XYZ file of C-alpha atoms in Angstrom:
151
model
C -115.310 -15.195 -13.058
C -115.311 -11.464 -13.758
C -112.283 -9.428 -12.686
C -114.321 -7.059 -10.506
C -115.982 -9.983 -8.732
C -112.632 -11.581 -7.907
C -111.480 -8.240 -6.509
C -114.587 -7.929 -4.344
C -113.956 -11.346 -2.780
C -110.900 -9.862 -1.090
C -113.130 -7.714 1.133
C -114.799 -10.499 3.175
C -111.437 -12.128 3.887
C -109.974 -8.827 5.047
C -113.078 -8.054 7.071
C -112.945 -11.410 8.825
C -109.330 -11.035 9.824
C -109.797 -7.392 10.778
C -112.557 -8.450 13.153
C -110.359 -11.257 14.445
C -107.544 -8.757 15.089
C -109.986 -6.419 16.887
C -109.569 -3.519 14.455
C -111.721 -0.486 15.380
C -115.099 -0.622 13.590
C -114.678 2.749 11.861
C -111.527 1.424 10.146
C -113.170 -1.722 8.715
C -114.318 -0.128 5.416
C -110.772 1.076 4.762
C -109.389 -2.422 5.380
C -111.910 -3.868 2.930
C -111.166 -1.221 0.298
C -107.449 -1.889 0.560
C -108.022 -5.632 0.202
C -110.017 -5.024 -2.978
C -107.142 -2.849 -4.235
C -104.565 -5.517 -3.371
C -106.433 -8.379 -5.016
C -107.171 -6.214 -8.045
C -103.558 -5.178 -8.558
C -102.239 -8.721 -8.195
C -104.944 -10.222 -10.397
C -104.370 -7.628 -13.126
C -100.623 -8.282 -13.185
C -100.986 -12.073 -13.165
C -103.639 -12.090 -15.927
C -101.402 -9.797 -17.989
C -98.722 -12.503 -17.857
C -96.732 -11.313 -14.852
C -95.124 -13.515 -12.238
C -97.137 -14.280 -9.086
C -94.309 -13.284 -6.745
C -93.700 -9.941 -8.451
C -97.436 -9.279 -8.689
C -97.738 -9.935 -4.959
C -94.810 -7.613 -4.252
C -96.414 -4.804 -6.268
C -99.824 -5.366 -4.643
C -98.342 -5.494 -1.139
C -96.336 -2.342 -1.854
C -99.509 -0.587 -2.981
C -101.189 -1.702 0.241
C -98.233 -0.495 2.292
C -98.166 2.924 0.624
C -101.922 3.473 0.914
C -101.860 2.239 4.524
C -99.129 4.762 5.355
C -101.136 7.575 3.767
C -104.366 6.640 5.535
C -102.591 6.126 8.836
C -101.120 9.622 8.698
C -104.424 11.155 7.692
C -106.536 9.319 10.259
C -103.845 9.162 12.954
C -103.710 5.406 13.257
C -100.955 2.848 12.935
C -100.599 1.666 9.338
C -100.341 -1.977 10.363
C -104.050 -2.182 11.202
C -104.854 -1.463 7.569
C -102.031 -3.288 5.857
C -102.142 -6.667 7.577
C -105.880 -7.159 7.169
C -105.715 -6.059 3.535
C -102.811 -8.399 2.767
C -104.522 -11.524 4.136
C -106.295 -12.303 0.817
C -102.866 -12.380 -0.856
C -101.571 -15.253 1.311
C -100.793 -18.206 -1.003
C -103.117 -20.788 0.524
C -103.483 -22.878 -2.634
C -99.715 -23.200 -3.066
C -99.313 -24.218 0.565
C -102.145 -26.728 0.224
C -100.578 -28.332 -2.855
C -97.192 -28.540 -1.131
C -98.669 -30.285 1.904
C -100.759 -32.619 -0.272
C -97.656 -33.696 -2.205
C -95.798 -34.319 1.069
C -98.684 -36.441 2.339
C -98.696 -38.454 -0.895
C -94.948 -39.027 -0.422
C -95.600 -40.298 3.093
C -98.224 -42.720 1.761
C -95.890 -44.279 -0.835
C -94.668 -47.843 -0.357
C -91.033 -48.235 0.679
C -89.405 -48.671 -2.742
C -91.786 -46.557 -4.814
C -90.270 -43.629 -6.704
C -91.357 -40.304 -5.271
C -89.127 -37.872 -7.123
C -91.946 -36.155 -8.998
C -93.957 -35.715 -5.807
C -90.916 -34.376 -3.988
C -90.316 -31.901 -6.796
C -93.965 -30.800 -6.724
C -93.868 -30.339 -2.954
C -90.608 -28.403 -3.103
C -91.640 -26.112 -5.941
C -94.972 -25.255 -4.330
C -93.403 -24.714 -0.905
C -90.692 -22.446 -2.322
C -93.187 -20.446 -4.386
C -95.419 -20.036 -1.322
C -92.446 -18.896 0.749
C -91.452 -16.388 -1.942
C -94.990 -14.970 -2.037
C -95.017 -14.600 1.756
C -91.605 -12.903 1.567
C -92.932 -10.538 -1.120
C -95.898 -9.725 1.139
C -93.571 -8.955 4.014
C -91.265 -6.748 1.978
C -94.128 -4.948 0.239
C -95.884 -4.072 3.481
C -92.746 -3.197 5.445
C -90.883 -1.152 2.818
C -93.156 1.928 2.911
C -93.012 1.967 6.708
C -89.224 1.834 6.604
C -88.823 4.355 3.782
C -91.328 6.882 5.130
C -91.487 6.445 8.904
C -94.219 8.200 10.841
C -92.864 11.282 12.559
C -94.487 12.203 15.848
C -94.861 15.801 16.791
């Protein structure tokens, strides 16, 4: 699939969650644009050979910085932009594979070896947790480094 098309698929996911979170309608295009930015940054880094966790950290940081800038300009809270835009970066496939491996372990007979399945489940669960941690740090860091000053 073309790079630009993969980036565009971030917008419907962000739009859906923005609507679910009751984001004001005039902010929805910004949430979608930031999701396209986030997916594009992460996809570009991963296809260039970068690590998924670091690519997610860079993409989430870009989202956090742009959200801070837009929030100051439009006088909103940056979280309404950042959270919706970061939703497409959640590692659903890794979580799915981890749970599937755990379910296959549960279905094994009593004395069957399950070491490979346990390793697969553990690796996928840890990678998913690291991606979620990178999302959290990337979104929160700009808010902590450049807090919004009232007045």
